[in-house]
Coordinates of C-alpha atoms in Angstrom, one line a residue:
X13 CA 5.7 26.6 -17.3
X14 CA 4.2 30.1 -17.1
X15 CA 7.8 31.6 -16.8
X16 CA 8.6 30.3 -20.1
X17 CA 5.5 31.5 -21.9
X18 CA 6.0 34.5 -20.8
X19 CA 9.4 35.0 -21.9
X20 CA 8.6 33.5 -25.0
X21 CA 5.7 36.2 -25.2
X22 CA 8.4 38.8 -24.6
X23 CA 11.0 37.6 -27.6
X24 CA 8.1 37.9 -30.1
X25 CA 7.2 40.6 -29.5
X26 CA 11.1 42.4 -29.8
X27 CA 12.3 42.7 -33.3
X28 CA 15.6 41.1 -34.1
X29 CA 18.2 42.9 -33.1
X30 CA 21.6 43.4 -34.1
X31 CA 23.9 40.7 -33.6
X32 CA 25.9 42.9 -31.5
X33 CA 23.3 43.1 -29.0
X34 CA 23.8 39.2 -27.7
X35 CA 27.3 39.2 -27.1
X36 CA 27.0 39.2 -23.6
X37 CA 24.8 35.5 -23.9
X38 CA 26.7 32.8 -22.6
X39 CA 25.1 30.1 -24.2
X40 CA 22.6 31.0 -26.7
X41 CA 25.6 32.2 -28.9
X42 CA 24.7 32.3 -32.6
X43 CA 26.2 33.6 -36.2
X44 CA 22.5 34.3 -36.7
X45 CA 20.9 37.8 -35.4
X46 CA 19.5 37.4 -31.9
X47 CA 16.3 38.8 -29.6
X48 CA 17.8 37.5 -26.5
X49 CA 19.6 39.5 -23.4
X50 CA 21.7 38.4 -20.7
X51 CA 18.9 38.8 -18.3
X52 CA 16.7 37.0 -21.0
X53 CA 19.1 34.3 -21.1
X54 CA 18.8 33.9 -17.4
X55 CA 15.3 33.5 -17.1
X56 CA 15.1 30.9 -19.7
X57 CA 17.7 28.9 -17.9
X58 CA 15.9 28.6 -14.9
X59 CA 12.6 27.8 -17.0
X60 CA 14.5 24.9 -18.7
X61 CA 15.4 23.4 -15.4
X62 CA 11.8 24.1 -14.6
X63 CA 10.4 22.2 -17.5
X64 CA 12.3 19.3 -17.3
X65 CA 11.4 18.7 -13.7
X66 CA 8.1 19.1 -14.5
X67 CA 8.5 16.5 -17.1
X68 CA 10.1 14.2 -15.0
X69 CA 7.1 14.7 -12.1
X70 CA 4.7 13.7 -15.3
X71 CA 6.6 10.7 -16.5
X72 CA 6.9 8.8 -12.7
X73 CA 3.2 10.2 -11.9
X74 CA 1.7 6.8 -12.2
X75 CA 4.8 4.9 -10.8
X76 CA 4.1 7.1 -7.4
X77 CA 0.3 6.9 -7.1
X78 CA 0.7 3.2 -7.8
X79 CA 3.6 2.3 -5.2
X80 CA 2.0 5.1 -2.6
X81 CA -1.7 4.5 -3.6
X82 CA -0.9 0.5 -2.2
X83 CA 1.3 1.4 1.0
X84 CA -0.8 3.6 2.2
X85 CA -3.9 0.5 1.4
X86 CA -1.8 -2.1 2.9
X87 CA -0.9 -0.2 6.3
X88 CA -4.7 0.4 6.8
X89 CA -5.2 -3.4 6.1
X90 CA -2.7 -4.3 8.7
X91 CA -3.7 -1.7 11.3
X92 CA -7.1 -3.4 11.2
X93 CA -6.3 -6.5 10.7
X94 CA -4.1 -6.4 14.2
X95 CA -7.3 -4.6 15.7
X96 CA -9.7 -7.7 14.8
X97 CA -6.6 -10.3 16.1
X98 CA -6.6 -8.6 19.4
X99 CA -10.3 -9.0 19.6
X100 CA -10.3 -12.4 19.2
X101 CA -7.8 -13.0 22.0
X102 CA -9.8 -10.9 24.0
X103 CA -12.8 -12.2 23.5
X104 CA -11.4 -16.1 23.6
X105 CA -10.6 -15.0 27.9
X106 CA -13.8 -13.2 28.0
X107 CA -16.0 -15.9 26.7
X108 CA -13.8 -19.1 28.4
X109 CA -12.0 -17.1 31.4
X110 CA -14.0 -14.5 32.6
X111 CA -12.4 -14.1 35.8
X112 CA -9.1 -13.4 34.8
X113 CA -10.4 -11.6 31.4
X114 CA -9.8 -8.3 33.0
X115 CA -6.1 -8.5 33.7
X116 CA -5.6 -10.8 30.8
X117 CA -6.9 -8.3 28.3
X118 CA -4.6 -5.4 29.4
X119 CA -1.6 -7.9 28.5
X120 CA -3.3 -9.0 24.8
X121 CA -3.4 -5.0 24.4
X122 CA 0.3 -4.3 25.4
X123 CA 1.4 -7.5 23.0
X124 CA -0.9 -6.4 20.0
X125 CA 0.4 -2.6 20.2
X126 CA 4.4 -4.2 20.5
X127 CA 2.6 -6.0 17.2
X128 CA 2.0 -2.8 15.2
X129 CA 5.3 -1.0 16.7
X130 CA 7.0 -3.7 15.3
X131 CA 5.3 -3.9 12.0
X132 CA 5.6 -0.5 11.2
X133 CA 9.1 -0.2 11.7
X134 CA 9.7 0.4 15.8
X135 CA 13.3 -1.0 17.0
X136 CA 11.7 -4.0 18.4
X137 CA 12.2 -7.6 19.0
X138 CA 9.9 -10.4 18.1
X139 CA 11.1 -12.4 20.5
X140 CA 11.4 -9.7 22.9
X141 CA 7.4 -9.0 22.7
X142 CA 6.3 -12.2 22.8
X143 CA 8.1 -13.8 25.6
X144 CA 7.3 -10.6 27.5
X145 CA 3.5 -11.5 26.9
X146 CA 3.8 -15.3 28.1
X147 CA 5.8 -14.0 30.9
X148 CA 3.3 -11.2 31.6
X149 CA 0.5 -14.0 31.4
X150 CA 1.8 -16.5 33.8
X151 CA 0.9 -15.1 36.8
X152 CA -2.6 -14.2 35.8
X153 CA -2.8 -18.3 34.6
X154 CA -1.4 -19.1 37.8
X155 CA -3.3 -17.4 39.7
X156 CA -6.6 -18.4 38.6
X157 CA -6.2 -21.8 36.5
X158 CA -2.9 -23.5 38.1
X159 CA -3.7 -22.7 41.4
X160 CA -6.8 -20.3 42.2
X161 CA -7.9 -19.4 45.4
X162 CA -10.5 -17.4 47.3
X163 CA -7.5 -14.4 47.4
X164 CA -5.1 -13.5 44.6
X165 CA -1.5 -13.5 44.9
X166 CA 0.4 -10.4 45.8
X167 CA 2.4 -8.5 43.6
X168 CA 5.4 -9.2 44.7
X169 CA 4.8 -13.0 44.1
X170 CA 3.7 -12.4 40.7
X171 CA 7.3 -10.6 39.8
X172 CA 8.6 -13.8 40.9
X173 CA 6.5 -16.3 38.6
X174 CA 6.6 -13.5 35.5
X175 CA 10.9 -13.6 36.1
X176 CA 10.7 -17.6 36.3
X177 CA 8.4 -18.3 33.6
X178 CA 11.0 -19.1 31.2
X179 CA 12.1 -21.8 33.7
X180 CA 9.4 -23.2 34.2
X181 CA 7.8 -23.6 30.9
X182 CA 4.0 -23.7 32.1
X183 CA 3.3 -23.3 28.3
X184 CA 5.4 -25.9 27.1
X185 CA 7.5 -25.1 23.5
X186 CA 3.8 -22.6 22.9
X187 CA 5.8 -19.7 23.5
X188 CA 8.7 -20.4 20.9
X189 CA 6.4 -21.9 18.3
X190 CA 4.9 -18.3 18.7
X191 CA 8.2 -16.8 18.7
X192 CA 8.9 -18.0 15.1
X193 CA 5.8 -17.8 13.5
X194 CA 6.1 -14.0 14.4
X195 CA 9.0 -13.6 13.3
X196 CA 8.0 -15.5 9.8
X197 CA 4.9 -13.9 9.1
X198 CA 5.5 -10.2 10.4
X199 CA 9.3 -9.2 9.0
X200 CA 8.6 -10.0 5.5
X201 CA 5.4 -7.9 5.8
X202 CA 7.0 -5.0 7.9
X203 CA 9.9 -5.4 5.0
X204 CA 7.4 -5.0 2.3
X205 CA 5.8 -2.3 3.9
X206 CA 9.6 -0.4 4.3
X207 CA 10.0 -1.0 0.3
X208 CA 7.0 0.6 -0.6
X209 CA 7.8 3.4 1.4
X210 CA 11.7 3.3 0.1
X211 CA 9.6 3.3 -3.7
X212 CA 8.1 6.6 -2.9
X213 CA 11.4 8.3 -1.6
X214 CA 13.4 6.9 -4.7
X215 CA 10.9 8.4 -7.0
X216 CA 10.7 12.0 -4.8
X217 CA 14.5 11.6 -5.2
X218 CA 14.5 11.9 -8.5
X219 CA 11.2 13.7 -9.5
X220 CA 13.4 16.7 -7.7
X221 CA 17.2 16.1 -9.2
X222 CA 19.4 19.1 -8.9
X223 CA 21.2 19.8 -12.4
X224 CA 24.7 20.4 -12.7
X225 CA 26.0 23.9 -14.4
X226 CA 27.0 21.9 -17.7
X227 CA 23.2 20.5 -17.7
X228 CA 21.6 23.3 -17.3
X229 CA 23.4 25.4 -19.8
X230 CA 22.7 22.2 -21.9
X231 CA 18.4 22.0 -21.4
X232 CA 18.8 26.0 -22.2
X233 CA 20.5 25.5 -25.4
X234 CA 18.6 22.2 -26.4
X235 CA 15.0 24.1 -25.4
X236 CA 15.1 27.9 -25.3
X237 CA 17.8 29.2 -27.5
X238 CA 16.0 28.7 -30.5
X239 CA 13.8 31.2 -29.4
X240 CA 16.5 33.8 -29.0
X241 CA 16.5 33.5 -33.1
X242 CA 12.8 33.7 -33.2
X243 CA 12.0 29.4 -34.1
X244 CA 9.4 29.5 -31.6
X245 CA 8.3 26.1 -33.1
X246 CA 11.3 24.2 -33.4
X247 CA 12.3 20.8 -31.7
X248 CA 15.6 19.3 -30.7
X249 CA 16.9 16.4 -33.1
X250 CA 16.1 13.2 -32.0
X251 CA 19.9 12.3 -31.2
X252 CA 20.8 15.5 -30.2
X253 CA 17.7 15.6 -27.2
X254 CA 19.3 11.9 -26.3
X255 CA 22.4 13.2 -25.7
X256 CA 21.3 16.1 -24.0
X257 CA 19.0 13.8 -21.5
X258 CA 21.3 11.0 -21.1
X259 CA 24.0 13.1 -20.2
X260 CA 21.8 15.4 -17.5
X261 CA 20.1 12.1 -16.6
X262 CA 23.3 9.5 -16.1
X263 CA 22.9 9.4 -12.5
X264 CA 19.0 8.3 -13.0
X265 CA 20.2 5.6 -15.3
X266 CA 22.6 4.2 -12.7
X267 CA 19.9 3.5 -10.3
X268 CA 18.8 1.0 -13.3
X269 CA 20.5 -1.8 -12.1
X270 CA 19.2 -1.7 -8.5
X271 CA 15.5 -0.1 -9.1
X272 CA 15.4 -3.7 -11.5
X273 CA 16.4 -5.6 -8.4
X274 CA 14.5 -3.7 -6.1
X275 CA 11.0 -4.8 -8.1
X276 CA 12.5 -8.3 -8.7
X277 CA 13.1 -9.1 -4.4
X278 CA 9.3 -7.7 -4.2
X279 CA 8.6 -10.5 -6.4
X280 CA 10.6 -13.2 -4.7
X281 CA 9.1 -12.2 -1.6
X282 CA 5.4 -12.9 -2.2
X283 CA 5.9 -16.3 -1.0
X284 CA 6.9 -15.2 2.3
X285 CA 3.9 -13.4 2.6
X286 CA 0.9 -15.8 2.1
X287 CA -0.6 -19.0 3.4
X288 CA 0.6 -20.6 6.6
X289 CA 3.3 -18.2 6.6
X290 CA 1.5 -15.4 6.4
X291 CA 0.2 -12.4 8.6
X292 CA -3.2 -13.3 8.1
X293 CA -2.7 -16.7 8.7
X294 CA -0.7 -16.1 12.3
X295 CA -2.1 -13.0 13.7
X296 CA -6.0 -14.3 13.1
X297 CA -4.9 -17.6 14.7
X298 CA -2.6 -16.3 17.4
X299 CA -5.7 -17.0 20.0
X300 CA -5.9 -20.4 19.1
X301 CA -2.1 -20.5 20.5
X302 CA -2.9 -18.6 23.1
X303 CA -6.1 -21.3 23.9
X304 CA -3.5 -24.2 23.6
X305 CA -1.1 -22.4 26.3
X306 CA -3.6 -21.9 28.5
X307 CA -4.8 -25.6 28.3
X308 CA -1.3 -26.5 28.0
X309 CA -0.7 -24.7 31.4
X310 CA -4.1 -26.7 33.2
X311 CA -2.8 -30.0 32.3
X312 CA 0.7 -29.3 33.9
X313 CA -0.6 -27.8 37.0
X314 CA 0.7 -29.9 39.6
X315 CA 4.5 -30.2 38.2
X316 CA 4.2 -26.4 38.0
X317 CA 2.6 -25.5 41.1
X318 CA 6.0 -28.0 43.0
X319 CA 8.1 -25.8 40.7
X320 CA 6.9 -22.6 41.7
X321 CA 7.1 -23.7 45.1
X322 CA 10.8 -24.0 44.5
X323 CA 11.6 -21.4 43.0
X324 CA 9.1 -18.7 44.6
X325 CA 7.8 -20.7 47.6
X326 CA 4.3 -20.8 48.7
X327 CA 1.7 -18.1 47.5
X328 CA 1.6 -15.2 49.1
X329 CA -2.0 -13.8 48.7
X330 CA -4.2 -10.7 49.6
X331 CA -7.6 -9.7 49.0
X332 CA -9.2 -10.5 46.0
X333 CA -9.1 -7.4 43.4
X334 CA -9.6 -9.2 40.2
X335 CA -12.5 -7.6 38.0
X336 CA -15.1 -9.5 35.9
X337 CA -14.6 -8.9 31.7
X338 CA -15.3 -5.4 30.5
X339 CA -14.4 -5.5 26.6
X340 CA -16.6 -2.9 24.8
X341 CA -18.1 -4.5 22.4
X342 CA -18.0 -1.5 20.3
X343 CA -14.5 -0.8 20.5
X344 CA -12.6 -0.1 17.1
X345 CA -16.1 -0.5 15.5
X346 CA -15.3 2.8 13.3
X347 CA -12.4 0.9 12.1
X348 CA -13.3 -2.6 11.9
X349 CA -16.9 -1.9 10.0
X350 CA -14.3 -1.8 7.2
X351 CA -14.2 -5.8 7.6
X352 CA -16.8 -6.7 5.3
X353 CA -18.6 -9.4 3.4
X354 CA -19.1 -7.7 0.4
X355 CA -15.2 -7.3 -0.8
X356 CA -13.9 -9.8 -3.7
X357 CA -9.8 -8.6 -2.9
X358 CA -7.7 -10.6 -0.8
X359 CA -4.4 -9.7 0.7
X360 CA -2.8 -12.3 -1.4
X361 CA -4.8 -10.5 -4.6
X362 CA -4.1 -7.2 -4.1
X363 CA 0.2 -8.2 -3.7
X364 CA -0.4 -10.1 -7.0
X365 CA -2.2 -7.1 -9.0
X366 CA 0.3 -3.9 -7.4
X367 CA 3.2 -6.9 -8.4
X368 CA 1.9 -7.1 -11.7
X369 CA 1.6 -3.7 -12.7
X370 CA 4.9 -2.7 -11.0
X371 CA 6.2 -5.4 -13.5
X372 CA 6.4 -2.8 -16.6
X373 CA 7.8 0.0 -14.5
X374 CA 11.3 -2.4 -13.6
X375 CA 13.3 -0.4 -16.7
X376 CA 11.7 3.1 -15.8
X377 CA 15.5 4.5 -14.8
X378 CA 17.1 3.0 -17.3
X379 CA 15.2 4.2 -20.4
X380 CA 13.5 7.3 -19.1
X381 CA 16.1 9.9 -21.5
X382 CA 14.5 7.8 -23.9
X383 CA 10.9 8.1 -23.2
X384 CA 11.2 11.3 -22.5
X385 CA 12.5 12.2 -26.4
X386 CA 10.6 9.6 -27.9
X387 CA 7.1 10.7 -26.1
X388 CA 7.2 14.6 -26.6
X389 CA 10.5 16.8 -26.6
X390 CA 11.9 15.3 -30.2
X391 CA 11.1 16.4 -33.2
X392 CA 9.3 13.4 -35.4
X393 CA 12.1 11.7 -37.3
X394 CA 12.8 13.0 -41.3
X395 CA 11.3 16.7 -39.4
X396 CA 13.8 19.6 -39.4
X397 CA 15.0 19.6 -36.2
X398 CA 17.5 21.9 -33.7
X399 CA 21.2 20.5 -33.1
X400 CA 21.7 23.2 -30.8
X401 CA 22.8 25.7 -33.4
X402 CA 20.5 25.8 -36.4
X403 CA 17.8 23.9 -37.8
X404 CA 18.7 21.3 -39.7
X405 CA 17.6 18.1 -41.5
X406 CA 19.2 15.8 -39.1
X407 CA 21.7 15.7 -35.8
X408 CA 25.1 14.4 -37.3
X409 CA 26.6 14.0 -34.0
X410 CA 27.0 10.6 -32.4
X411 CA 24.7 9.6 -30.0
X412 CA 26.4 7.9 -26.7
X413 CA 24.7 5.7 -24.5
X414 CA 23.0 5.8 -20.9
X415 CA 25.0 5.4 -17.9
X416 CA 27.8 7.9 -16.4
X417 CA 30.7 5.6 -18.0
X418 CA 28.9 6.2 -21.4
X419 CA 29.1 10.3 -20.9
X420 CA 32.8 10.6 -21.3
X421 CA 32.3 11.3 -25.1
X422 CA 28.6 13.3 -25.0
X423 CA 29.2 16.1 -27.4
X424 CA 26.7 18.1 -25.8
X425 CA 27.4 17.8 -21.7
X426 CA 29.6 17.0 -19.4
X427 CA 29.2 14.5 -16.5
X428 CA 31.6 14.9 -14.1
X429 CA 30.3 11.6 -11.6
X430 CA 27.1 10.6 -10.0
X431 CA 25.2 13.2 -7.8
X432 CA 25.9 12.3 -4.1
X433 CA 22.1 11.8 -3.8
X434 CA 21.5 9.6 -6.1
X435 CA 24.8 7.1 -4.5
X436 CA 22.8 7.5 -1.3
X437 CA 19.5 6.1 -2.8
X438 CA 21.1 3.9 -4.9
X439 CA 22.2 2.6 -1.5
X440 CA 19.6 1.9 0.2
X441 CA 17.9 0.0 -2.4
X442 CA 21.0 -2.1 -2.1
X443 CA 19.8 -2.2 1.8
X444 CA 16.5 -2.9 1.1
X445 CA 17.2 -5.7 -1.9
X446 CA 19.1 -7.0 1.0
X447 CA 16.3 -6.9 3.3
X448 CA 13.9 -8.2 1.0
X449 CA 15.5 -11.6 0.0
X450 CA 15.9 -12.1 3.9
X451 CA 19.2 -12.3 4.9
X452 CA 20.8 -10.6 8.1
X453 CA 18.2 -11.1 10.2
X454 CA 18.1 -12.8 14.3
X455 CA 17.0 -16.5 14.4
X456 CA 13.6 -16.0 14.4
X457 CA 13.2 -13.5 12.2
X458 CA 14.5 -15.7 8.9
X459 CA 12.4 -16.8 6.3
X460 CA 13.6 -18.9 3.1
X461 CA 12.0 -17.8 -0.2
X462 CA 13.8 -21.1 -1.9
X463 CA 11.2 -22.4 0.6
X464 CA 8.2 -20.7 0.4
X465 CA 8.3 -20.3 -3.3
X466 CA 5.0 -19.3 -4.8
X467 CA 3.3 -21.6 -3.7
X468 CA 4.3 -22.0 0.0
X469 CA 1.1 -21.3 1.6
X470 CA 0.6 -25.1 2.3
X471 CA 3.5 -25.3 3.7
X472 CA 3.2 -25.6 7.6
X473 CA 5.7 -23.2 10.0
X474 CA 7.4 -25.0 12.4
X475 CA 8.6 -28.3 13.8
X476 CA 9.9 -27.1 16.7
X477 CA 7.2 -29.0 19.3
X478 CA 5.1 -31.9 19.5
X479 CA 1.9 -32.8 20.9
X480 CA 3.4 -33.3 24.4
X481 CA 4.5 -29.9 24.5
X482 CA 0.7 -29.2 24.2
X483 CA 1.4 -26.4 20.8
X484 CA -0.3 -29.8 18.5
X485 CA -3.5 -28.5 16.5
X486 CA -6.6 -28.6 19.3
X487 CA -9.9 -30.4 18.6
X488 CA -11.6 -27.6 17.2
X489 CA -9.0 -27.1 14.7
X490 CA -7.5 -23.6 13.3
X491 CA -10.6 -20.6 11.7
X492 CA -9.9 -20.3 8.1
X493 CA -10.4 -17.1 7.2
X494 CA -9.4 -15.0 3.9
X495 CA -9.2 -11.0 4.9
X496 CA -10.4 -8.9 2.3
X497 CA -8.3 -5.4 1.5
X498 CA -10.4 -1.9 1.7
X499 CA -9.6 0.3 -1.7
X500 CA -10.6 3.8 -0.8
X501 CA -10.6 5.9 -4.1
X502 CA -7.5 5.3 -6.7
X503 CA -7.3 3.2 -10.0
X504 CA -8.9 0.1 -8.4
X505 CA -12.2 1.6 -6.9
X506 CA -14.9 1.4 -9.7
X507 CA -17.9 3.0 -10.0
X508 CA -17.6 5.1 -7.2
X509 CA -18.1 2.0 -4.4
X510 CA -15.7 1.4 -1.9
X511 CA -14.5 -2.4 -1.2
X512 CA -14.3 -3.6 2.0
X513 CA -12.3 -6.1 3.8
X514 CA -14.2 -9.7 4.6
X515 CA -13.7 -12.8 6.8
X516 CA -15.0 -16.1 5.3
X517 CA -14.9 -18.4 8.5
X518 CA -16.7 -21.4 10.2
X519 CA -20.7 -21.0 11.0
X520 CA -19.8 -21.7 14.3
X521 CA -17.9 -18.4 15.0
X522 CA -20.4 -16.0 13.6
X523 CA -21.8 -15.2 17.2
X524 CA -18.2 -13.9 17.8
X525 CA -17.9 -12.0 14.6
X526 CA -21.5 -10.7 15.3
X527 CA -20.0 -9.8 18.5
X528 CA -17.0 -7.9 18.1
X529 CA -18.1 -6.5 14.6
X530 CA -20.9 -4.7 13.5
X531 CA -21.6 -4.6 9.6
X532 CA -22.5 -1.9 7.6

């Protein structure tokens, strides 16, 4: 903006000159005596550009702090809500397996981080990482629940039972109830996490757009060439700024279509992310899974020790190595302090409020030439106005509509196609629409938003075992717990106090809480 006040500065302060002395201009052309040179010319060309981009940066500013503001909120949420879920399972072998907590511990680690790698967008397989933690786990079970002894078994023998665990099933169908709820509860939040980020790089996209020749010339003679006759003051004509900026912004308008779609899947996906199919719901209750397995795995014992026996032969033992628990008690406290009881935001919550303001933003694209007139480049209608020539009462040109099909009659620019970069995004918000209403994606991975609707949180996951398969809900039942997001600055915090994430759960789990977590 300073370039073009200073230009400006420099044009007042000329006297007009002879209308001789523009006939070098290539655009700012006029019957009418001119102050403008070439070089003059130039610079206002490039502060056009300038000033429209800044516009543009103004106009989305909210959009981006909103969509950016909320991924960045979420992310934190999940990192610590992971944290707290591998805490539980720790503590779970700790308090009820203390001998084997040690090298139990080091597996819950490796599965949690495969978690995080996964929900964050690592190249990894749900069912990959959790059969590799059952199959991890089985010789640790084996060799101190199924069949203990006064020595543990060698290494070699626990390749063996980690290789044969899927043949054996010492679990039962635990492992592939797991295997799905995964795959239910963490794509559609690693998905929604992708879109938000996709959200910020559509709106970098196009906060940044690269005019072509025929714009440009067209924002210098819509903005700056008035100047060259000394109408410092003057606006463009209402019509004539909308065919300016809907022929320099048809490429925007064709994302339209697809940025609509894009906020609409967010919508249809909320279903997938809450209740019994959410990450909440599964990650904070994958130890009571885990609890299951290993009780699962006791009650079998003798049909799985004769099938070890077959398949690995007796156990091959040496001296006893196996340490006692160790889990720091203050581990991730930094982080998980955040998980507290005074916030009044759930997961659930926040989705619903970042949905509900996204809501207005769905026809940003397609009426931003519009806005953009209508809010503070137009002159107020019945005002004398610029039509790119003179100042007149009103723009007699017709005024075309948005889109790149609707150019091929623009009086005032010519649009040749859509900008390579903006097909490329409009692409991947096909992807990500895609993505979003869950299709293309391995066995496990699926989720049905006919389904889950809006209300699927009742709704339990799977049907794939029964009580003699030992994954059946366990005496003690499943915690019920609502996590509570963290707001850290932005539109949401209010007076000045930072909300915390909370657990409501059972009286009979506090010590546990107390345990892993210390409060503020």
């Amino acid at each position: 903006m300073k370039l073009s006040v200073d230009v400006a500065a420099v044009c007042l302060q000329r006297k007009l000159v002879s209308r001789d002395d523009g006939d070098d201009l290539q655009v700012c052309t006029s019957k009418n005596p001119t102050c403008c040179t070439k070089k003059m010319e130039e610079r206002y060309q490039i502060a056009a550009e300038q000033d429209i981009q800044q516009v543009l940066q103004t106009s989305s500013a909210t959009l981006k702090f909103l969509i950016s503001h909320n991924a960045a909120a979420f992310q934190e949420t999940f990192e610590m809500l992971i944290r707290l879920a591998e805490n539980y399972t720790s503590t779970l072998f700790c308090n009820a397996y203390r001998t084997m907590a040690a090298e139990a511990t080091a597996h819950v680690q490796e599965f949690f981080t495969d978690v995080g790698l996964f929900l964050f967008g690592a190249d990894v397989s749900t069912e990959e990482f959790v059969n590799r933690f059952f199959d991890t786990l089985f010789p640790v079970v084996y060799n101190h629940v199924i069949n203990p002894g006064p020595t543990d078994i060698s290494l070699e023998y626990a390749e063996c039972l980690r290789v044969a665990r899927r043949d054996i099933r010492p679990f039962g169908n635990i492992p592939r109830k797991a295997i799905g709820e995964m795959g239910r509860s963490l794509l559609p939040s690693r998905t929604f996490l992708q879109a938000l980020n996709l959200g910020i790089e559509v709106i970098n996209t196009t906060d940044h757009l690269h005019f072509s020749r025929d714009c440009s010339r067209a924002l210098l003679r819509m903005q700056y060439c008035p100047h060259c006759q000394g109408l410092m003051l003057s606006k463009p004509c209402m019509g004539y700024c909308l065919n300016t900026l809907r022929g320099c912004l048809a490429g925007l308008a064709e994302v339209d279509l697809h940025w609509r779609g894009y906020i609409q899947s967010l919508e249809e996906l909320s279903g997938a992310l809450s209740g019994a199919r959410g990450i909440e719901h599964v990650l904070l209750n994958f130890h009571s899974l885990v609890r299951d397995a290993l009780g699962q795995a006791g009650i079998n014992g003798p049909q799985v020790s004769q099938q070890v026996n077959k398949i690995c032969g007796p156990p091959v033992r040496k001296p006893k190595q196996s340490p006692a628990c160790s889990l720091d008690q203050n581990k991730d406290n930094h982080g998980l302090k955040m998980f507290s009881r005074d916030s009044e935001e759930a997961l659930s919550s926040r989705r619903k409020a970042l949905l509900g303001r996204l809501r207005p933003y769905r026809a940003f694209y397609g009426g931003l030439a519009d806005q953009l007139c209508g809010n503070q480049l137009a002159a107020a209608d019945g005002r004398p106005c610029w039509n790119g020539e003179d100042v007149v009462r009103s723009y007699t040109h017709r005024v075309v509509g948005s889109g790149i099909k609707a150019q091929s009659e623009n009086p005032e620019v010519k649009v040749k196609g859509t900008d390579p970069v903006i097909s490329q995004i409009i692409d991947k918000l096909k992807h990500i629409i895609q993505l979003l209403q869950g299709k293309s994606f391995p066995k496990y991975d699926r989720w049905d938003l006919q389904q889950a609707g809006s209300g699927g949180g009742d709704e339990q996951i799977s049907g794939d075992c029964d009580d003699e398969d030992g994954c059946g809900e366990s005496g003690s039942g499943e915690f019920k717990r609502v996590l509570k997001m963290t707001d850290r600055g932005g539109e949401e915090q209010q007076g000045g106090e930072v909300q915390h994430l909370t657990l409501d759960v059972p009286f009979s789990i506090l010590p546990v809480i107390a345990f892993i977590i210390h409060f503020r």
